[in-house]
Tab-separated table of C-alpha atoms and ligand atoms in Angstrom:
chain	number	residue	atom	x	y	z
A	3	MET	CA	20.271	-6.088	-3.676
A	4	TYR	CA	20.504	-3.120	-6.026
A	5	ASN	CA	22.714	-0.027	-5.873
A	6	PHE	CA	20.982	2.985	-4.407
A	7	ASN	CA	21.180	6.715	-3.720
A	8	TYR	CA	19.772	7.815	-0.406
A	9	TYR	CA	19.191	11.566	-0.319
A	10	THR	CA	17.374	13.046	2.666
A	11	PRO	CA	18.228	16.729	3.000
A	12	THR	CA	15.295	17.683	5.248
A	13	LYS	CA	16.148	18.922	8.728
A	14	VAL	CA	13.680	17.361	11.170
A	15	VAL	CA	12.740	19.195	14.354
A	16	PHE	CA	10.564	16.848	16.384
A	17	GLY	CA	8.738	17.010	19.721
A	18	LYS	CA	6.565	19.046	22.062
A	19	GLY	CA	6.410	22.778	21.417
A	20	VAL	CA	8.859	22.771	18.479
A	21	GLU	CA	6.548	24.904	16.306
A	22	SER	CA	7.802	27.922	18.251
A	23	GLU	CA	11.169	27.468	16.490
A	24	VAL	CA	9.658	28.141	13.068
A	25	GLY	CA	10.670	31.813	12.910
A	26	ASN	CA	14.350	31.045	13.446
A	27	LEU	CA	14.283	28.088	11.054
A	28	VAL	CA	12.809	30.235	8.298
A	29	ARG	CA	15.303	33.016	8.972
A	30	GLU	CA	18.190	30.528	8.630
A	31	ASN	CA	17.173	30.226	4.981
A	32	ASN	CA	17.922	33.911	4.328
A	33	CYS	CA	14.618	34.667	2.670
A	34	LYS	CA	13.004	38.076	2.221
A	35	LYS	CA	9.357	37.176	1.845
A	36	VAL	CA	7.499	34.046	2.933
A	37	LEU	CA	4.191	32.624	1.757
A	38	ILE	CA	2.399	30.800	4.580
A	39	HIS	CA	0.231	28.221	2.832
A	40	TYR	CA	-2.522	26.354	4.689
A	41	GLY	CA	-5.727	24.365	4.319
A	42	SER	CA	-9.426	24.797	4.987
A	43	GLY	CA	-9.247	26.154	8.498
A	44	SER	CA	-8.114	23.569	11.044
A	45	VAL	CA	-4.952	25.597	11.691
A	46	ILE	CA	-7.043	28.663	12.494
A	47	LYS	CA	-9.382	26.710	14.774
A	48	THR	CA	-6.539	25.123	16.740
A	49	GLY	CA	-4.623	28.401	17.076
A	50	LEU	CA	-1.586	26.985	15.259
A	51	LEU	CA	-1.532	29.657	12.540
A	52	GLU	CA	-1.498	32.397	15.151
A	53	LYS	CA	1.486	30.753	16.895
A	54	ILE	CA	3.342	30.463	13.583
A	55	CYS	CA	2.718	34.119	12.719
A	56	LYS	CA	3.902	35.163	16.184
A	57	SER	CA	7.117	33.190	15.788
A	58	LEU	CA	7.775	34.739	12.360
A	59	ASP	CA	7.037	38.222	13.719
A	60	GLU	CA	9.498	37.685	16.557
A	61	ALA	CA	12.164	36.601	14.062
A	62	ASN	CA	11.426	39.691	11.903
A	63	VAL	CA	10.376	37.604	8.910
A	64	ASN	CA	7.958	39.190	6.402
A	65	TYR	CA	5.133	37.046	5.170
A	66	ILE	CA	1.863	36.844	3.292
A	67	THR	CA	-0.734	34.073	3.622
A	68	LEU	CA	-2.758	31.876	1.302
A	69	GLY	CA	-5.230	29.381	2.753
A	70	GLY	CA	-7.925	27.287	1.121
A	71	VAL	CA	-6.050	24.124	0.150
A	72	VAL	CA	-8.473	21.171	0.117
A	73	PRO	CA	-7.705	17.431	0.301
A	74	ASN	CA	-6.813	16.316	-3.239
A	75	PRO	CA	-5.324	19.826	-3.743
A	76	ARG	CA	-6.481	21.720	-6.796
A	77	LEU	CA	-4.482	23.147	-9.658
A	78	SER	CA	-6.511	26.397	-9.705
A	79	LEU	CA	-5.234	27.357	-6.236
A	80	VAL	CA	-1.700	26.451	-7.338
A	81	TYR	CA	-2.015	28.964	-10.207
A	82	GLU	CA	-3.327	31.557	-7.760
A	83	GLY	CA	-0.379	30.885	-5.453
A	84	ILE	CA	2.120	31.253	-8.294
A	85	GLU	CA	0.682	34.662	-9.247
A	86	LEU	CA	0.697	35.790	-5.623
A	87	CYS	CA	4.321	34.725	-5.120
A	88	LYS	CA	5.432	36.525	-8.265
A	89	LYS	CA	3.533	39.681	-7.309
A	90	TYR	CA	5.069	39.835	-3.828
A	91	SER	CA	8.511	38.406	-4.737
A	92	VAL	CA	8.077	35.461	-2.384
A	93	ASP	CA	11.268	33.439	-2.015
A	94	PHE	CA	10.224	30.810	0.579
A	95	ILE	CA	7.007	28.835	1.118
A	96	LEU	CA	5.985	27.651	4.568
A	97	ALA	CA	3.415	24.852	4.346
A	98	VAL	CA	1.358	24.540	7.536
A	99	GLY	CA	-0.732	21.415	7.113
A	100	GLY	CA	-0.689	17.898	5.724
A	101	GLY	CA	0.117	16.272	2.410
A	102	SER	CA	-2.363	18.397	0.495
A	103	VAL	CA	-0.932	21.718	1.700
A	104	ILE	CA	2.680	20.586	1.281
A	105	ASP	CA	2.003	19.256	-2.228
A	106	SER	CA	0.274	22.484	-3.212
A	107	ALA	CA	3.283	24.424	-1.846
A	108	LYS	CA	5.666	22.289	-3.906
A	109	ALA	CA	3.602	22.873	-7.068
A	110	ILE	CA	3.600	26.634	-6.437
A	111	GLY	CA	7.350	26.420	-5.867
A	112	TYR	CA	7.832	24.782	-9.273
A	113	GLY	CA	5.537	27.287	-10.960
A	114	VAL	CA	7.427	30.305	-9.627
A	115	THR	CA	10.884	29.059	-10.580
A	116	ASN	CA	10.179	27.489	-13.984
A	117	GLU	CA	8.776	29.069	-17.152
A	118	GLY	CA	5.532	27.843	-18.708
A	119	ASP	CA	2.604	25.850	-17.356
A	120	VAL	CA	3.376	24.004	-14.108
A	121	TRP	CA	0.895	21.244	-15.071
A	122	ASP	CA	3.383	20.139	-17.789
A	123	PHE	CA	5.493	18.544	-15.034
A	124	TYR	CA	2.538	16.554	-13.699
A	125	GLU	CA	1.733	15.423	-17.247
A	126	LYS	CA	5.379	14.323	-17.580
A	127	LYS	CA	5.851	16.589	-20.604
A	128	ARG	CA	9.081	18.098	-19.220
A	129	GLN	CA	11.256	18.252	-16.101
A	130	ALA	CA	11.497	21.050	-13.551
A	131	THR	CA	14.927	22.580	-13.039
A	132	ALA	CA	14.216	24.254	-9.676
A	133	CYS	CA	11.675	24.807	-6.914
A	134	LEU	CA	11.306	27.539	-4.317
A	135	PRO	CA	12.612	26.374	-0.920
A	136	ILE	CA	9.829	24.829	1.166
A	137	GLY	CA	9.515	24.536	4.947
A	138	VAL	CA	6.842	22.467	6.695
A	139	VAL	CA	4.895	22.559	9.937
A	140	LEU	CA	3.189	19.178	9.809
A	141	THR	CA	-0.340	18.779	11.179
A	142	ILE	CA	-1.214	15.203	10.144
A	143	ALA	CA	0.850	12.026	9.964
A	144	ALA	CA	0.032	10.457	6.621
A	145	ALA	CA	1.404	11.360	3.193
A	146	GLY	CA	5.065	11.719	4.145
A	147	SER	CA	5.359	14.743	1.868
A	148	GLU	CA	7.323	16.543	4.607
A	149	MET	CA	10.418	14.563	3.587
A	150	SER	CA	9.450	13.186	0.165
A	151	GLN	CA	10.250	14.415	-3.333
A	152	SER	CA	6.640	13.988	-4.505
A	153	SER	CA	3.708	16.282	-5.032
A	154	VAL	CA	0.238	15.177	-6.147
A	155	ILE	CA	-2.208	17.680	-7.652
A	156	THR	CA	-5.732	17.425	-9.068
A	157	LYS	CA	-6.683	19.308	-12.226
A	158	GLU	CA	-10.362	20.217	-11.973
A	159	GLU	CA	-10.848	20.095	-15.734
A	160	GLY	CA	-11.224	16.377	-16.469
A	161	LEU	CA	-10.795	15.503	-12.747
A	162	ILE	CA	-7.258	14.249	-13.255
A	163	LYS	CA	-4.968	13.608	-10.284
A	164	ARG	CA	-1.275	13.329	-11.133
A	165	GLY	CA	1.983	13.213	-9.227
A	166	TYR	CA	5.364	14.742	-9.988
A	167	SER	CA	8.617	13.915	-8.231
A	168	SER	CA	11.949	15.698	-8.090
A	169	ASN	CA	14.542	16.251	-5.396
A	170	TYR	CA	14.241	20.040	-5.845
A	171	SER	CA	11.023	19.953	-3.848
A	172	ARG	CA	12.299	18.089	-0.785
A	173	PRO	CA	11.523	20.396	2.137
A	174	LYS	CA	14.387	22.263	3.832
A	175	PHE	CA	12.931	21.538	7.240
A	176	ALA	CA	9.996	19.731	8.784
A	177	ILE	CA	8.654	20.763	12.174
A	178	MET	CA	6.805	17.871	13.781
A	179	ASN	CA	5.005	18.199	17.075
A	180	PRO	CA	2.873	15.075	17.650
A	181	GLU	CA	0.558	17.092	19.945
A	182	ILE	CA	-0.610	19.061	16.905
A	183	THR	CA	-2.069	15.862	15.418
A	184	MET	CA	-4.262	15.230	18.493
A	185	SER	CA	-7.047	17.407	17.025
A	186	LEU	CA	-7.442	15.114	14.001
A	187	PRO	CA	-10.803	13.431	13.498
A	188	LYS	CA	-10.639	9.651	14.051
A	189	TYR	CA	-11.280	9.015	10.355
A	190	GLN	CA	-8.270	11.116	9.275
A	191	THR	CA	-6.039	9.424	11.857
A	192	SER	CA	-6.924	6.004	10.429
A	193	CYS	CA	-6.596	7.238	6.830
A	194	GLY	CA	-3.133	8.499	7.734
A	195	CYS	CA	-2.102	5.166	9.261
A	196	VAL	CA	-3.200	3.312	6.109
A	197	ASP	CA	-1.255	5.699	3.873
A	198	ILE	CA	1.876	5.411	6.019
A	199	MET	CA	1.688	1.632	5.892
A	200	MET	CA	1.002	1.613	2.165
A	201	HIS	CA	4.153	3.637	1.472
A	202	THR	CA	6.151	0.826	3.050
A	203	MET	CA	3.994	-2.003	1.643
A	204	GLU	CA	4.322	-0.626	-1.900
A	205	ARG	CA	8.079	-0.929	-1.503
A	206	TYR	CA	8.089	-4.232	0.395
A	207	LEU	CA	5.721	-6.141	-1.903
A	208	ASN	CA	7.940	-5.601	-4.907
A	209	TYR	CA	9.178	-7.673	-7.785
A	210	GLY	CA	12.936	-7.382	-7.841
A	211	GLU	CA	15.715	-7.908	-5.360
A	212	THR	CA	15.699	-6.621	-1.802
A	213	MET	CA	18.002	-6.049	1.105
A	214	GLU	CA	17.330	-7.861	4.366
A	215	ILE	CA	17.946	-4.791	6.513
A	216	THR	CA	15.365	-2.834	4.513
A	217	ASP	CA	12.886	-5.708	4.783
A	218	ARG	CA	13.365	-5.927	8.527
A	219	MET	CA	12.971	-2.185	9.071
A	220	SER	CA	9.838	-2.277	6.919
A	221	GLU	CA	8.328	-5.153	8.869
A	222	GLU	CA	8.937	-3.422	12.206
A	223	LEU	CA	7.605	-0.100	10.918
A	224	LEU	CA	4.396	-1.773	9.766
A	225	LYS	CA	3.919	-3.566	13.084
A	226	ASP	CA	4.609	-0.365	14.986
A	227	VAL	CA	1.997	1.597	13.020
A	228	MET	CA	-0.599	-1.160	13.486
A	229	LEU	CA	0.013	-1.233	17.214
A	230	ASN	CA	-0.270	2.533	17.577
A	231	ALA	CA	-3.214	2.903	15.179
A	232	ARG	CA	-5.122	0.558	17.479
A	233	ILE	CA	-4.147	2.626	20.542
A	234	LEU	CA	-5.224	5.866	18.856
A	235	LEU	CA	-8.703	4.497	18.157
A	236	ASN	CA	-9.465	4.764	21.869
A	237	GLU	CA	-6.808	7.222	23.020
A	238	PRO	CA	-6.507	10.002	20.433
A	239	LYS	CA	-4.491	12.115	22.860
A	240	ASN	CA	-1.850	9.465	23.590
A	241	TYR	CA	1.363	11.433	22.921
A	242	ASN	CA	3.665	8.450	22.477
A	243	ALA	CA	1.324	6.758	19.999
A	244	ARG	CA	0.985	10.030	18.049
A	245	ALA	CA	4.770	10.388	18.027
A	246	GLU	CA	5.396	6.811	16.830
A	247	VAL	CA	2.937	7.225	13.972
A	248	MET	CA	4.249	10.663	13.013
A	249	TRP	CA	7.866	9.571	12.736
A	250	ALA	CA	6.853	6.365	10.947
A	251	GLY	CA	5.057	8.541	8.374
A	252	SER	CA	8.284	10.321	7.466
A	253	LEU	CA	10.504	7.233	7.512
A	254	SER	CA	8.027	5.341	5.370
A	255	HIS	CA	8.256	7.800	2.472
A	256	ASN	CA	11.663	9.480	2.679
A	257	GLY	CA	13.417	6.754	0.686
A	258	LEU	CA	14.739	4.681	3.580
A	259	MET	CA	12.416	1.774	2.830
A	260	SER	CA	13.564	1.693	-0.804
A	261	CYS	CA	17.274	1.185	-0.110
A	262	GLY	CA	18.490	-1.873	-2.006
A	263	ASN	CA	15.097	-2.831	-3.462
A	264	ASP	CA	13.523	-1.958	-6.798
A	265	GLY	CA	11.713	1.125	-5.482
A	266	GLY	CA	8.360	-0.587	-5.179
A	267	ASP	CA	5.203	-1.392	-7.046
A	268	TRP	CA	2.951	1.697	-6.638
A	269	ALA	CA	0.001	0.275	-8.602
A	270	THR	CA	-2.304	0.592	-5.578
A	271	HIS	CA	-1.407	4.279	-5.401
A	272	GLN	CA	-2.038	4.839	-9.110
A	273	ILE	CA	-5.360	2.990	-8.898
A	274	GLU	CA	-6.370	5.080	-5.871
A	275	HIS	CA	-5.289	8.387	-7.382
A	276	GLU	CA	-7.944	7.985	-10.085
A	277	LEU	CA	-10.582	7.551	-7.358
A	278	GLY	CA	-9.284	10.666	-5.602
A	279	GLY	CA	-9.429	12.628	-8.862
A	280	MET	CA	-12.916	11.495	-9.899
A	281	TYR	CA	-14.705	11.171	-6.557
A	282	ASP	CA	-12.601	13.270	-4.159
A	283	VAL	CA	-12.199	10.445	-1.613
A	284	ALA	CA	-9.647	10.570	1.233
A	285	HIS	CA	-6.388	9.065	-0.045
A	286	GLY	CA	-5.830	6.568	2.809
A	287	ALA	CA	-9.401	5.269	2.723
A	288	GLY	CA	-9.166	4.839	-1.054
A	289	LEU	CA	-5.964	2.812	-0.660
A	290	ALA	CA	-7.572	0.503	1.919
A	291	ALA	CA	-10.575	-0.005	-0.381
A	292	VAL	CA	-8.510	-1.312	-3.315
A	293	TRP	CA	-5.386	-2.871	-1.764
A	294	GLY	CA	-6.844	-6.350	-1.062
A	295	SER	CA	-8.133	-6.645	-4.624
A	296	TRP	CA	-4.777	-5.590	-6.051
A	297	ALA	CA	-2.985	-8.064	-3.771
A	298	ARG	CA	-5.164	-11.021	-4.774
A	299	TYR	CA	-4.818	-10.087	-8.450
A	300	VAL	CA	-1.013	-9.980	-8.482
A	301	MET	CA	0.147	-12.240	-5.629
A	302	ASP	CA	0.897	-15.287	-7.787
A	303	GLU	CA	3.798	-13.376	-9.374
A	304	ARG	CA	5.585	-13.145	-6.005
A	305	LEU	CA	4.064	-15.639	-3.604
A	306	ASP	CA	7.318	-15.714	-1.663
A	307	ARG	CA	7.091	-12.000	-0.847
A	308	PHE	CA	3.400	-12.156	0.042
A	309	ALA	CA	4.017	-15.189	2.299
A	310	LYS	CA	6.963	-13.414	3.974
A	311	PHE	CA	4.685	-10.435	4.552
A	312	ALA	CA	2.013	-12.731	6.061
A	313	VAL	CA	4.431	-14.366	8.483
A	314	ASN	CA	6.702	-11.468	9.439
A	315	VAL	CA	4.186	-8.621	9.459
A	316	MET	CA	0.766	-10.147	10.036
A	317	ASP	CA	1.995	-12.902	12.414
A	318	ILE	CA	0.410	-15.671	10.348
A	319	LYS	CA	1.710	-19.168	11.056
A	320	HIS	CA	3.172	-20.540	7.811
A	321	ARG	CA	0.623	-22.977	6.380
A	322	GLY	CA	3.246	-25.025	4.559
A	323	ASP	CA	1.812	-23.723	1.310
A	324	LEU	CA	2.972	-20.332	-0.022
A	325	ARG	CA	-0.348	-19.437	-1.626
A	326	GLU	CA	-2.452	-20.287	1.393
A	327	THR	CA	-0.083	-18.348	3.610
A	328	ALA	CA	-0.143	-15.348	1.261
A	329	ILE	CA	-3.955	-15.281	1.232
A	330	ALA	CA	-4.099	-15.514	5.024
A	331	GLY	CA	-1.798	-12.472	5.200
A	332	ILE	CA	-4.007	-10.431	2.866
A	333	GLU	CA	-7.102	-11.375	4.862
A	334	ALA	CA	-5.391	-10.406	8.106
A	335	MET	CA	-4.521	-6.976	6.719
A	336	GLU	CA	-8.124	-6.474	5.642
A	337	ARG	CA	-9.278	-7.424	9.135
A	338	PHE	CA	-6.918	-4.774	10.491
A	339	TYR	CA	-8.346	-2.147	8.108
A	340	ARG	CA	-11.833	-3.043	9.335
A	341	GLU	CA	-10.664	-2.771	12.931
A	342	ILE	CA	-9.480	0.796	12.394
A	343	GLU	CA	-12.741	1.562	10.605
A	344	MET	CA	-11.339	1.748	7.119
A	345	PRO	CA	-13.188	0.433	4.025
A	346	ILE	CA	-12.091	-2.672	2.144
A	347	SER	CA	-14.284	-2.176	-0.920
A	348	LEU	CA	-15.500	0.692	-3.099
A	349	LYS	CA	-18.956	0.227	-1.636
A	350	GLU	CA	-17.618	0.626	1.885
A	351	LEU	CA	-15.757	3.688	0.640
A	352	GLY	CA	-19.200	5.072	-0.183
A	353	LEU	CA	-18.944	4.706	-3.949
A	354	ASP	CA	-21.331	3.038	-6.356
A	355	VAL	CA	-19.128	2.941	-9.459
A	356	SER	CA	-20.788	1.866	-12.716
A	357	ASP	CA	-19.117	-0.470	-15.183
A	358	GLU	CA	-18.653	2.413	-17.603
A	359	GLU	CA	-16.987	4.522	-14.910
A	360	MET	CA	-14.647	1.648	-14.012
A	361	ARG	CA	-13.558	1.491	-17.636
A	362	GLU	CA	-12.972	5.250	-17.629
A	363	LEU	CA	-10.961	5.052	-14.385
A	364	ALA	CA	-8.833	2.204	-15.768
A	365	THR	CA	-8.236	3.994	-19.064
A	366	LYS	CA	-7.188	7.199	-17.289
A	367	CYS	CA	-4.957	5.238	-14.915
A	368	CYS	CA	-3.050	3.705	-17.837
A	369	PHE	CA	-2.908	6.999	-19.771
A	370	GLY	CA	-5.213	5.565	-22.439
A	371	GLY	CA	-2.962	2.543	-22.909
A	372	LYS	CA	0.323	4.481	-23.079
A	373	ARG	CA	1.599	3.051	-19.791
A	374	THR	CA	1.213	0.091	-17.483
A	375	VAL	CA	1.189	0.469	-13.694
A	376	GLY	CA	2.949	-1.666	-11.090
A	377	VAL	CA	5.952	-3.962	-11.235
A	378	VAL	CA	4.879	-7.116	-9.350
A	379	LYS	CA	2.601	-7.561	-12.347
A	380	LYS	CA	2.585	-4.935	-15.072
A	381	LEU	CA	-1.059	-3.885	-15.245
A	382	GLY	CA	-2.734	-2.611	-18.420
A	383	ILE	CA	-6.219	-1.128	-18.792
A	384	GLU	CA	-7.981	-4.515	-18.648
A	385	ASP	CA	-6.099	-5.542	-15.495
A	386	VAL	CA	-6.827	-2.274	-13.710
A	387	TYR	CA	-10.477	-2.547	-14.733
A	388	ASN	CA	-10.548	-6.084	-13.286
A	389	ILE	CA	-9.127	-4.794	-9.996
A	390	TYR	CA	-11.769	-2.054	-9.719
A	391	LYS	CA	-14.383	-4.719	-10.430
A	392	MET	CA	-12.989	-7.013	-7.743
A	393	ALA	CA	-12.974	-4.056	-5.316
A	394	LYS	CA	-16.600	-3.113	-6.063
B	1	NZQ	O1	-7.621	21.601	5.498
B	1	NZQ	P1	-7.716	21.478	6.982
B	1	NZQ	O2	-8.791	22.305	7.571
B	1	NZQ	O3	-6.388	21.687	7.644
B	1	NZQ	O4	-8.208	19.957	7.291
B	1	NZQ	C1	-7.414	18.832	6.976
B	1	NZQ	C2	-8.036	17.965	5.892
B	1	NZQ	O5	-9.424	18.086	5.862
B	1	NZQ	C3	-7.444	17.898	8.152
B	1	NZQ	N1	-6.383	18.159	9.133
B	1	NZQ	C4	-5.046	18.153	8.921
B	1	NZQ	N2	-4.401	18.345	10.071
B	1	NZQ	C5	-5.338	18.487	11.040
B	1	NZQ	C6	-6.610	18.383	10.443
B	1	NZQ	N3	-7.748	18.473	11.159
B	1	NZQ	C7	-7.643	18.685	12.476
B	1	NZQ	N4	-6.453	18.782	13.121
B	1	NZQ	C8	-5.284	18.684	12.426
B	1	NZQ	N5	-4.121	18.744	13.096
B	1	NZQ	O6	-7.218	16.616	7.605
B	1	NZQ	C9	-7.715	16.560	6.296
B	1	NZQ	C10	-6.723	15.852	5.401
B	1	NZQ	O7	-5.580	16.651	5.176
B	1	NZQ	P2	-4.591	16.298	3.978
B	1	NZQ	O8	-3.504	17.280	3.955
B	1	NZQ	O9	-5.401	16.116	2.722
B	1	NZQ	O10	-4.071	14.846	4.423
B	1	NZQ	P3	-2.874	13.975	3.943
B	1	NZQ	O11	-1.636	14.330	4.642
B	1	NZQ	O12	-3.364	12.583	4.020
B	1	NZQ	O13	-2.630	14.349	2.406
B	1	NZQ	C11	-3.322	13.710	1.368
B	1	NZQ	C12	-2.792	14.161	0.033
B	1	NZQ	O14	-1.406	13.807	-0.108
B	1	NZQ	C13	-1.221	13.087	-1.329
B	1	NZQ	C14	-2.539	12.367	-1.475
B	1	NZQ	O15	-2.746	11.878	-2.773
B	1	NZQ	C15	-3.541	13.449	-1.087
B	1	NZQ	O16	-3.769	14.332	-2.160
B	1	NZQ	N6	-0.019	12.265	-1.241
B	1	NZQ	C16	1.155	12.898	-1.292
B	1	NZQ	C17	2.357	12.215	-1.259
B	1	NZQ	C18	3.643	12.927	-1.336
B	1	NZQ	N7	3.633	14.203	-1.636
B	1	NZQ	O17	4.727	12.338	-1.131
B	1	NZQ	C19	2.410	10.747	-1.180
B	1	NZQ	C20	1.112	10.112	-0.857
B	1	NZQ	O18	1.081	8.809	-1.400
B	1	NZQ	C21	-0.111	10.830	-1.310
B	1	NZQ	O19	-0.445	10.477	-2.642
B	2	ZN	ZN1	0.076	7.531	-0.236
């Protein structure tokens, strides 16, 4: 096992009705003006925004609002948010939504507290030295941004989706009421379950050393999400299943599943992010569409890990041969994706990607050849292109 730092400063307030505590939680942060940031309208339709505003009013907290965040959140709205925050001297951002809203809030937070163009951070040109404090009312279990240090933004010009990570952006608090996620469309619930699982699988299917306790927690988390994803297909209002999945989403991406291992592979995420940038697909569905192809392409580098995954997570009986066992595990995961109505190819994702486009995606993914992605196997442009081709 490797040395590690485990830093999880986010206060979690979890359970039925907890959104009514938002006013007091914001006030605890001694802020003068709050920006409530939200998405394309689900929070208005469900009445959540109204409840949040009421709670802030009761706690005598001043606020302004900015909605309009879309999945694969856009840089243009981030710029708008930065200007708004500067104009009204906002000193706290309350994200009411999912990964897209939280990530947009984090980007605005960087833009307000650092000089220059916020996109520089996402292009890895320089490092942020601060971020406005962020609070979260989570409405979808998926990205794990409510406890993570990451933010992923899409720049419309060139359709480039890039992530930036720093501990400054870890939310101060995350309010999680599983009931709020009951209004999610079935497709988004399944997308969320895939993303949650991928955050653990990226870390589990790694190259370096690991720690048995982390492996075991990862295996149980994955099995728990599979079990509850199946329940939610037929019972979207099952509170316990919603709660299991919601908490798994945070634990999967708050660093716990990286303790003692090499931090993970992340190639599947990088390969998917290009699809999100170019074709605006839902993140979880994009991950499901490419994961099997990535796994088959790299598995020979770590057959032991893939076979362990097959046996301990997918309940495959060891075939006596590592490779055969590994393949059976990958196939079982793809069967699960199918079961929860997720795609396992680009075609099933609804994309007809030309050869030329696959080359462009692969080139963008590897920054024109300046970087490789993944650690199980370090993938260059040709490798990533091959994976898109296999996923076609
Ligand atoms: O915008 P509204 O109207 O709210 O609709 C949203 C959106 O269309 C809807 N929704 C959310 N909560 C709902 C609801 N509809 C009904 N009832 C509710 N309670 O669901 C749709 C998806 O929302 P979004 O925020 O995009 O989902 P998710 O949490 O999956 O976030 C995806 C984004 O997070 C990034 C992804 O790349 C993608 O851009 N990620 C962020 C990470 C991080 N910051 O740590 C890590 C992840 O790997 C991921 O890359
Ligand atoms: Zn993800």
